PDB file of C-alpha atoms and ligand atoms in Angstrom:
ATOM      1  CA  MET B   1     -49.011 102.893-100.640  1.00 66.00           C
ATOM      2  CA  THR B   2     -47.645 101.781-103.931  1.00 75.00           C
ATOM      3  CA  THR B   3     -44.139 100.182-104.118  1.00 94.00           C
ATOM      4  CA  ILE B   4     -42.734 103.447-105.838  1.00 96.00           C
ATOM      5  CA  ALA B   5     -44.289 105.756-103.063  1.00 97.00           C
ATOM      6  CA  GLY B   6     -42.741 103.359-100.360  1.00 97.00           C
ATOM      7  CA  ASN B   7     -39.331 103.485-102.009  1.00 97.00           C
ATOM      8  CA  LEU B   8     -39.477 107.280-102.452  1.00 98.00           C
ATOM      9  CA  GLN B   9     -40.135 107.610 -98.725  1.00 97.00           C
ATOM     10  CA  HIS B  10     -37.277 105.212 -97.921  1.00 97.00           C
ATOM     11  CA  VAL B  11     -34.794 107.237-100.192  1.00 98.00           C
ATOM     12  CA  ARG B  12     -35.920 110.445 -98.645  1.00 98.00           C
ATOM     13  CA  ALA B  13     -35.375 109.002 -95.329  1.00 98.00           C
ATOM     14  CA  ARG B  14     -31.838 108.065 -96.455  1.00 98.00           C
ATOM     15  CA  ILE B  15     -31.199 111.571 -97.575  1.00 98.00           C
ATOM     16  CA  ALA B  16     -32.345 113.057 -94.388  1.00 98.00           C
ATOM     17  CA  THR B  17     -30.263 110.618 -92.355  1.00 98.00           C
ATOM     18  CA  ALA B  18     -27.161 111.637 -94.470  1.00 98.00           C
ATOM     19  CA  CYS B  19     -27.757 115.385 -94.093  1.00 98.00           C
ATOM     20  CA  GLU B  20     -28.064 115.012 -90.284  1.00 98.00           C
ATOM     21  CA  ARG B  21     -24.937 113.075 -90.127  1.00 97.00           C
ATOM     22  CA  ALA B  22     -23.090 115.723 -92.259  1.00 97.00           C
ATOM     23  CA  GLY B  23     -24.697 118.669 -90.454  1.00 98.00           C
ATOM     24  CA  ARG B  24     -26.283 119.951 -93.425  1.00 98.00           C
ATOM     25  CA  ASP B  25     -30.109 121.088 -93.841  1.00 98.00           C
ATOM     26  CA  VAL B  26     -32.091 118.600 -95.892  1.00 98.00           C
ATOM     27  CA  GLU B  27     -33.478 121.491 -97.974  1.00 97.00           C
ATOM     28  CA  GLU B  28     -29.876 121.815 -99.546  1.00 97.00           C
ATOM     29  CA  VAL B  29     -30.231 118.313-101.284  1.00 98.00           C
ATOM     30  CA  THR B  30     -32.713 117.947-104.275  1.00 98.00           C
ATOM     31  CA  LEU B  31     -33.836 114.434-105.088  1.00 98.00           C
ATOM     32  CA  LEU B  32     -33.809 113.721-108.842  1.00 98.00           C
ATOM     33  CA  THR B  33     -35.609 110.506-109.646  1.00 98.00           C
ATOM     34  CA  VAL B  34     -34.257 108.631-112.567  1.00 98.00           C
ATOM     35  CA  SER B  35     -36.990 107.178-114.699  1.00 97.00           C
ATOM     36  CA  LYS B  36     -35.117 106.008-117.698  1.00 96.00           C
ATOM     37  CA  THR B  37     -36.510 102.581-119.235  1.00 95.00           C
ATOM     38  CA  PHE B  38     -39.635 102.855-116.960  1.00 96.00           C
ATOM     39  CA  GLY B  39     -42.925 104.070-118.558  1.00 96.00           C
ATOM     40  CA  PRO B  40     -45.156 107.165-118.043  1.00 97.00           C
ATOM     41  CA  ASP B  41     -47.114 105.220-115.250  1.00 96.00           C
ATOM     42  CA  ALA B  42     -44.124 104.868-112.977  1.00 97.00           C
ATOM     43  CA  VAL B  43     -43.519 108.561-113.358  1.00 98.00           C
ATOM     44  CA  ARG B  44     -47.085 109.263-112.407  1.00 97.00           C
ATOM     45  CA  ALA B  45     -46.943 107.055-109.314  1.00 97.00           C
ATOM     46  CA  ALA B  46     -43.892 109.022-108.324  1.00 98.00           C
ATOM     47  CA  ALA B  47     -45.367 112.322-109.024  1.00 98.00           C
ATOM     48  CA  ALA B  48     -48.462 111.353-107.229  1.00 97.00           C
ATOM     49  CA  ALA B  49     -46.120 110.742-104.066  1.00 97.00           C
ATOM     50  CA  GLY B  50     -44.846 114.432-104.477  1.00 97.00           C
ATOM     51  CA  GLN B  51     -41.875 113.969-106.698  1.00 98.00           C
ATOM     52  CA  ARG B  52     -41.289 116.746-109.121  1.00 98.00           C
ATOM     53  CA  ALA B  53     -37.784 116.277-110.776  1.00 98.00           C
ATOM     54  CA  PHE B  54     -37.066 113.481-113.345  1.00 98.00           C
ATOM     55  CA  GLY B  55     -34.037 112.288-115.001  1.00 98.00           C
ATOM     56  CA  GLU B  56     -33.763 110.778-118.561  1.00 98.00           C
ATOM     57  CA  ASN B  57     -30.864 109.164-120.381  1.00 97.00           C
ATOM     58  CA  TYR B  58     -32.304 108.444-123.923  1.00 96.00           C
ATOM     59  CA  ILE B  59     -33.448 111.514-125.543  1.00 97.00           C
ATOM     60  CA  GLN B  60     -36.305 110.084-127.736  1.00 97.00           C
ATOM     61  CA  GLU B  61     -37.568 108.202-124.680  1.00 97.00           C
ATOM     62  CA  GLY B  62     -37.424 111.248-122.519  1.00 98.00           C
ATOM     63  CA  VAL B  63     -39.195 113.594-125.131  1.00 98.00           C
ATOM     64  CA  ASN B  64     -42.032 110.942-125.413  1.00 97.00           C
ATOM     65  CA  LYS B  65     -42.623 110.990-121.764  1.00 98.00           C
ATOM     66  CA  ILE B  66     -42.280 114.681-121.409  1.00 98.00           C
ATOM     67  CA  THR B  67     -45.026 115.106-124.036  1.00 97.00           C
ATOM     68  CA  ALA B  68     -47.388 112.384-122.538  1.00 97.00           C
ATOM     69  CA  LEU B  69     -46.989 114.012-119.035  1.00 98.00           C
ATOM     70  CA  ARG B  70     -47.061 117.674-120.019  1.00 96.00           C
ATOM     71  CA  GLU B  71     -50.102 118.413-117.659  1.00 97.00           C
ATOM     72  CA  LEU B  72     -48.255 117.304-114.626  1.00 98.00           C
ATOM     73  CA  GLY B  73     -45.735 120.167-114.819  1.00 97.00           C
ATOM     74  CA  LEU B  74     -42.775 118.177-113.950  1.00 98.00           C
ATOM     75  CA  ALA B  75     -39.068 119.215-114.449  1.00 98.00           C
ATOM     76  CA  TRP B  76     -37.090 117.069-116.758  1.00 98.00           C
ATOM     77  CA  HIS B  77     -33.320 116.597-116.626  1.00 98.00           C
ATOM     78  CA  CYS B  78     -31.159 115.183-119.610  1.00 98.00           C
ATOM     79  CA  ILE B  79     -28.509 113.003-117.966  1.00 98.00           C
ATOM     80  CA  GLY B  80     -27.468 111.059-120.973  1.00 97.00           C
ATOM     81  CA  PRO B  81     -24.974 111.807-123.610  1.00 96.00           C
ATOM     82  CA  VAL B  82     -26.021 114.470-126.160  1.00 97.00           C
ATOM     83  CA  GLN B  83     -24.823 114.023-129.691  1.00 95.00           C
ATOM     84  CA  SER B  84     -24.785 117.230-131.767  1.00 95.00           C
ATOM     85  CA  ASN B  85     -27.484 116.034-134.143  1.00 95.00           C
ATOM     86  CA  LYS B  86     -29.781 115.333-131.161  1.00 96.00           C
ATOM     87  CA  THR B  87     -29.533 118.931-129.511  1.00 98.00           C
ATOM     88  CA  ARG B  88     -32.777 120.226-130.838  1.00 98.00           C
ATOM     89  CA  GLY B  89     -35.158 117.811-129.007  1.00 97.00           C
ATOM     90  CA  VAL B  90     -33.162 118.271-125.945  1.00 98.00           C
ATOM     91  CA  ALA B  91     -33.476 122.311-126.286  1.00 98.00           C
ATOM     92  CA  GLU B  92     -37.010 122.097-127.234  1.00 98.00           C
ATOM     93  CA  HIS B  93     -38.336 119.671-124.362  1.00 98.00           C
ATOM     94  CA  PHE B  94     -36.017 119.457-121.396  1.00 98.00           C
ATOM     95  CA  ASP B  95     -35.668 121.926-118.522  1.00 98.00           C
ATOM     96  CA  TRP B  96     -32.089 120.852-117.658  1.00 99.00           C
ATOM     97  CA  VAL B  97     -29.037 119.386-119.506  1.00 98.00           C
ATOM     98  CA  GLN B  98     -26.417 117.845-116.840  1.00 98.00           C
ATOM     99  CA  THR B  99     -24.043 116.357-119.540  1.00 98.00           C
ATOM    100  CA  VAL B 100     -22.428 119.191-121.272  1.00 98.00           C
ATOM    101  CA  ASP B 101     -18.817 118.661-121.867  1.00 97.00           C
ATOM    102  CA  ARG B 102     -18.175 120.480-125.216  1.00 97.00           C
ATOM    103  CA  LEU B 103     -18.755 124.142-126.108  1.00 98.00           C
ATOM    104  CA  LYS B 104     -20.194 123.113-129.368  1.00 98.00           C
ATOM    105  CA  ILE B 105     -23.092 121.176-127.836  1.00 98.00           C
ATOM    106  CA  ALA B 106     -23.600 124.156-125.611  1.00 98.00           C
ATOM    107  CA  GLU B 107     -23.750 126.675-128.452  1.00 98.00           C
ATOM    108  CA  ARG B 108     -26.244 124.526-130.278  1.00 98.00           C
ATOM    109  CA  LEU B 109     -28.587 124.152-127.208  1.00 98.00           C
ATOM    110  CA  SER B 110     -28.365 127.886-126.743  1.00 98.00           C
ATOM    111  CA  ALA B 111     -29.164 128.519-130.367  1.00 98.00           C
ATOM    112  CA  GLN B 112     -32.111 125.987-130.327  1.00 98.00           C
ATOM    113  CA  ARG B 113     -33.742 126.918-127.163  1.00 98.00           C
ATOM    114  CA  PRO B 114     -37.122 128.319-128.094  1.00 98.00           C
ATOM    115  CA  ALA B 115     -37.770 132.170-127.367  1.00 97.00           C
ATOM    116  CA  ASP B 116     -40.943 131.141-125.288  1.00 97.00           C
ATOM    117  CA  ARG B 117     -39.269 128.890-122.769  1.00 97.00           C
ATOM    118  CA  PRO B 118     -36.854 129.943-120.013  1.00 98.00           C
ATOM    119  CA  PRO B 119     -33.264 129.486-120.408  1.00 98.00           C
ATOM    120  CA  LEU B 120     -32.148 125.923-120.345  1.00 98.00           C
ATOM    121  CA  ASN B 121     -30.449 124.901-117.142  1.00 99.00           C
ATOM    122  CA  ILE B 122     -26.870 123.422-117.662  1.00 99.00           C
ATOM    123  CA  CYS B 123     -24.591 121.396-115.556  1.00 99.00           C
ATOM    124  CA  LEU B 124     -21.151 120.569-116.935  1.00 98.00           C
ATOM    125  CA  GLN B 125     -20.276 116.944-116.736  1.00 98.00           C
ATOM    126  CA  VAL B 126     -16.786 116.549-115.102  1.00 98.00           C
ATOM    127  CA  ASN B 127     -14.766 113.324-115.250  1.00 97.00           C
ATOM    128  CA  ILE B 128     -13.536 113.897-111.791  1.00 96.00           C
ATOM    129  CA  ASP B 129     -11.720 110.446-111.114  1.00 94.00           C
ATOM    130  CA  GLY B 130     -10.371 110.075-114.774  1.00 91.00           C
ATOM    131  CA  GLY B 131     -12.245 106.887-114.715  1.00 83.00           C
ATOM    132  CA  LEU B 132     -12.903 104.452-117.546  1.00 77.00           C
ATOM    133  CA  ASN B 133     -16.214 106.478-117.935  1.00 65.00           C
ATOM    134  CA  LYS B 134     -14.642 108.686-120.577  1.00 78.00           C
ATOM    135  CA  SER B 135     -17.540 111.313-120.852  1.00 92.00           C
ATOM    136  CA  GLY B 136     -16.952 114.442-119.101  1.00 97.00           C
ATOM    137  CA  ILE B 137     -14.270 117.200-119.188  1.00 97.00           C
ATOM    138  CA  ALA B 138     -10.977 116.963-117.293  1.00 97.00           C
ATOM    139  CA  PRO B 139     -11.265 118.968-114.008  1.00 97.00           C
ATOM    140  CA  GLY B 140      -8.601 121.398-115.107  1.00 97.00           C
ATOM    141  CA  ASP B 141     -10.674 122.309-118.227  1.00 97.00           C
ATOM    142  CA  ALA B 142     -14.026 123.211-116.258  1.00 98.00           C
ATOM    143  CA  LEU B 143     -13.176 126.957-115.471  1.00 98.00           C
ATOM    144  CA  ALA B 144     -12.887 127.908-119.298  1.00 98.00           C
ATOM    145  CA  LEU B 145     -15.869 125.847-120.513  1.00 98.00           C
ATOM    146  CA  ALA B 146     -17.965 127.284-117.368  1.00 98.00           C
ATOM    147  CA  ARG B 147     -17.078 130.858-118.475  1.00 98.00           C
ATOM    148  CA  ALA B 148     -17.883 130.249-122.179  1.00 98.00           C
ATOM    149  CA  VAL B 149     -21.129 128.501-121.345  1.00 98.00           C
ATOM    150  CA  ALA B 150     -22.200 131.048-118.699  1.00 98.00           C
ATOM    151  CA  ALA B 151     -21.997 133.700-121.513  1.00 98.00           C
ATOM    152  CA  LEU B 152     -24.387 131.984-123.854  1.00 98.00           C
ATOM    153  CA  PRO B 153     -27.717 133.801-124.009  1.00 98.00           C
ATOM    154  CA  ARG B 154     -30.224 130.927-123.742  1.00 98.00           C
ATOM    155  CA  LEU B 155     -28.500 128.893-121.142  1.00 98.00           C
ATOM    156  CA  LYS B 156     -28.335 129.166-117.409  1.00 98.00           C
ATOM    157  CA  LEU B 157     -25.234 127.494-116.113  1.00 98.00           C
ATOM    158  CA  ARG B 158     -26.119 125.948-112.745  1.00 98.00           C
ATOM    159  CA  GLY B 159     -23.265 123.779-111.731  1.00 98.00           C
ATOM    160  CA  LEU B 160     -21.349 120.438-112.247  1.00 98.00           C
ATOM    161  CA  MET B 161     -22.382 116.878-112.580  1.00 98.00           C
ATOM    162  CA  THR B 162     -20.236 113.734-112.096  1.00 97.00           C
ATOM    163  CA  ILE B 163     -20.506 109.944-112.385  1.00 96.00           C
ATOM    164  CA  PRO B 164     -17.412 108.457-110.612  1.00 95.00           C
ATOM    165  CA  GLU B 165     -16.496 104.775-111.032  1.00 93.00           C
ATOM    166  CA  PRO B 166     -17.986 102.833-108.146  1.00 92.00           C
ATOM    167  CA  ALA B 167     -15.464 103.184-105.022  1.00 93.00           C
ATOM    168  CA  PRO B 168     -14.684 100.204-102.721  1.00 94.00           C
ATOM    169  CA  ASP B 169     -15.977 101.770 -99.665  1.00 96.00           C
ATOM    170  CA  PHE B 170     -17.591 105.003 -97.996  1.00 97.00           C
ATOM    171  CA  GLU B 171     -14.459 106.927 -97.421  1.00 97.00           C
ATOM    172  CA  ALA B 172     -12.965 106.218-100.945  1.00 97.00           C
ATOM    173  CA  ALA B 173     -16.306 107.404-102.421  1.00 97.00           C
ATOM    174  CA  ARG B 174     -16.397 110.485-100.314  1.00 98.00           C
ATOM    175  CA  ALA B 175     -12.852 111.370-101.197  1.00 98.00           C
ATOM    176  CA  VAL B 176     -13.475 111.378-104.887  1.00 97.00           C
ATOM    177  CA  HIS B 177     -16.813 113.464-104.347  1.00 98.00           C
ATOM    178  CA  ALA B 178     -14.780 115.700-102.154  1.00 98.00           C
ATOM    179  CA  ASN B 179     -12.693 116.444-105.183  1.00 98.00           C
ATOM    180  CA  ALA B 180     -15.798 117.474-107.160  1.00 98.00           C
ATOM    181  CA  ARG B 181     -17.041 119.789-104.288  1.00 98.00           C
ATOM    182  CA  ALA B 182     -13.532 121.384-104.164  1.00 98.00           C
ATOM    183  CA  LEU B 183     -13.916 122.118-107.929  1.00 98.00           C
ATOM    184  CA  PHE B 184     -17.255 123.395-107.481  1.00 98.00           C
ATOM    185  CA  ASP B 185     -16.168 125.823-104.597  1.00 98.00           C
ATOM    186  CA  HIS B 186     -13.214 126.934-106.859  1.00 98.00           C
ATOM    187  CA  LEU B 187     -15.602 127.897-109.734  1.00 98.00           C
ATOM    188  CA  ASN B 188     -17.750 129.850-107.342  1.00 98.00           C
ATOM    189  CA  ALA B 189     -14.649 131.541-105.703  1.00 98.00           C
ATOM    190  CA  GLU B 190     -13.953 132.560-109.502  1.00 98.00           C
ATOM    191  CA  GLY B 191     -17.314 134.251-109.770  1.00 98.00           C
ATOM    192  CA  LEU B 192     -19.551 131.802-111.399  1.00 98.00           C
ATOM    193  CA  ALA B 193     -22.437 131.737-108.974  1.00 96.00           C
ATOM    194  CA  LEU B 194     -23.086 127.847-109.281  1.00 98.00           C
ATOM    195  CA  ASP B 195     -26.061 126.355-107.142  1.00 98.00           C
ATOM    196  CA  THR B 196     -25.970 122.684-108.303  1.00 98.00           C
ATOM    197  CA  LEU B 197     -23.451 119.976-107.638  1.00 98.00           C
ATOM    198  CA  SER B 198     -25.074 116.842-108.984  1.00 98.00           C
ATOM    199  CA  MET B 199     -23.477 113.614-107.729  1.00 98.00           C
ATOM    200  CA  GLY B 200     -24.465 110.331-105.804  1.00 98.00           C
ATOM    201  CA  MET B 201     -26.685 107.613-107.150  1.00 96.00           C
ATOM    202  CA  SER B 202     -28.453 104.750-105.499  1.00 93.00           C
ATOM    203  CA  ASP B 203     -25.433 103.085-104.069  1.00 93.00           C
ATOM    204  CA  ASP B 204     -23.127 106.255-103.108  1.00 96.00           C
ATOM    205  CA  LEU B 205     -25.813 108.880-101.978  1.00 97.00           C
ATOM    206  CA  GLU B 206     -24.656 109.080 -98.486  1.00 98.00           C
ATOM    207  CA  ALA B 207     -20.816 109.581 -99.402  1.00 98.00           C
ATOM    208  CA  ALA B 208     -22.071 112.210-101.915  1.00 98.00           C
ATOM    209  CA  ILE B 209     -24.159 114.111 -99.318  1.00 98.00           C
ATOM    210  CA  ALA B 210     -21.317 113.924 -96.819  1.00 98.00           C
ATOM    211  CA  ALA B 211     -18.908 115.566 -99.392  1.00 98.00           C
ATOM    212  CA  GLY B 212     -21.377 118.407-100.376  1.00 98.00           C
ATOM    213  CA  SER B 213     -23.628 117.146-103.078  1.00 98.00           C
ATOM    214  CA  THR B 214     -26.810 119.225-103.711  1.00 98.00           C
ATOM    215  CA  MET B 215     -28.464 116.825-106.025  1.00 98.00           C
ATOM    216  CA  VAL B 216     -28.699 112.935-105.974  1.00 98.00           C
ATOM    217  CA  ARG B 217     -29.687 111.090-108.916  1.00 98.00           C
ATOM    218  CA  ILE B 218     -31.735 107.838-107.919  1.00 98.00           C
ATOM    219  CA  GLY B 219     -33.115 105.372-110.250  1.00 97.00           C
ATOM    220  CA  THR B 220     -32.839 101.823-108.989  1.00 95.00           C
ATOM    221  CA  ALA B 221     -33.697 102.424-105.273  1.00 96.00           C
ATOM    222  CA  ILE B 222     -37.045 103.996-106.365  1.00 97.00           C
ATOM    223  CA  PHE B 223     -38.263 102.368-109.577  1.00 96.00           C
ATOM    224  CA  GLY B 224     -36.304  98.885-108.927  1.00 93.00           C
ATOM    225  CA  GLU B 225     -33.784  97.058-111.386  1.00 91.00           C
ATOM    226  CA  ARG B 226     -33.792  98.103-114.937  1.00 88.00           C
ATOM    227  CA  ALA B 227     -34.279  95.391-117.676  1.00 83.00           C
ATOM    228  CA  MET B 228     -31.863  97.328-119.872  1.00 61.00           C
ATOM    229  CA  PRO B 229     -28.246  97.528-118.677  1.00 54.00           C
ATOM    230  CA  ARG B 230     -26.974 100.556-117.338  1.00 49.00           C
ATOM    231  CA  ASP B 231     -25.072 102.505-119.820  1.00 47.00           C
TER     232      ASP B 231
HETATM  233  C1  LIG E   1     -29.108 105.685-114.425  1.00 73.61           C
HETATM  234  C2  LIG E   1     -28.311 106.850-113.955  1.00 73.61           C
HETATM  235  C3  LIG E   1     -28.564 107.310-112.714  1.00 73.61           C
HETATM  236  C4  LIG E   1     -29.274 106.394-111.537  1.00 73.61           C
HETATM  237  O1  LIG E   1     -28.547 105.191-111.127  1.00 73.61           O
HETATM  238  P1  LIG E   1     -29.205 104.170-110.139  1.00 73.61           P
HETATM  239  O2  LIG E   1     -27.823 103.472-109.729  1.00 73.61           O
HETATM  240  O3  LIG E   1     -30.197 103.302-110.737  1.00 73.61           O
HETATM  241  O4  LIG E   1     -29.681 104.939-109.072  1.00 73.61           O
HETATM  242  C5  LIG E   1     -28.127 108.449-112.267  1.00 73.61           C
HETATM  243  N1  LIG E   1     -27.310 109.228-112.931  1.00 73.61           N
HETATM  244  C6  LIG E   1     -26.857 108.785-114.231  1.00 73.61           C
HETATM  245  C7  LIG E   1     -26.127 109.595-115.143  1.00 73.61           C
HETATM  246  C8  LIG E   1     -27.453 107.488-114.857  1.00 73.61           C
HETATM  247  O5  LIG E   1     -27.339 107.323-115.938  1.00 73.61           O
END
C-alpha cells in the first residue's frame, strides 16, 4: 500500500468514527482531498485508492492537473480565491467553486460556463467567526447572496463553505461549526434546497462532523506537509 492510500484509509476511519459518535450516517459526509502543491502522481495514487473528489487553491495549477488527468473522470473543486480576471479558467475546467462571496464573480462564472458542461456547482464562502481570514461574506448577507446566485442560469447553488480560525479545543471548534450549520439550516428553511456544508480540515474534522458538516476538506493528513505555506 502506498503512503497516500494508507493515509486515506486512516482519514476515512476518522470520518467513520466521528459520524458514529455523532449518530450520523457515514454516507452523509463527503471527503474532499486537497491536492494543492502536490503533483499529478499524488492525485493518481489517491484516485487508485478510490478517491474521486479533489480540491485545488491555485487556479492555473488546478487547470494543469485537471487537463493532465482528464481520463480519470475526477471531480475538481476550486477552494481558493477567484479574482474576476481568473473566472474563465475556473468556469471552463472545474466542477465546483466553493469560494464565491461576491455576486459579480458568480455572474461571470455563469456567463462563462460552457454550454456543453453541466451547471457549475457553487458554495458561498461565509466568514462564520468574523476571523482574521477576511474572505467570505458576513453570515447576515448569506441569504440575499444565496437567492441571487440560485437565480443564475449556468450555476447550481449547493451550499456553504467556511474556514474558521483554529480554535483552542474541540468544544470551541464545534461551537463555531454549529453556527455555520445553523445558517445552513436557516437558508434551507427559506427554501434554498442546499445539500452541502463544506467545513472541517485535517485538524478539526471531528468537531465539524459533530456540528453537521457534509464535506470535509483534507490535505495534510493525506498528502503530508506542504512545501509552500498555507495561504
Ligand atoms: C489547504 C486547504 C485545506 C486543507 O487543509 P489541511 O489542513 O492541509 O487539511 C482545506 N480547505 C482549504 C480552503 C484550504 O485552503
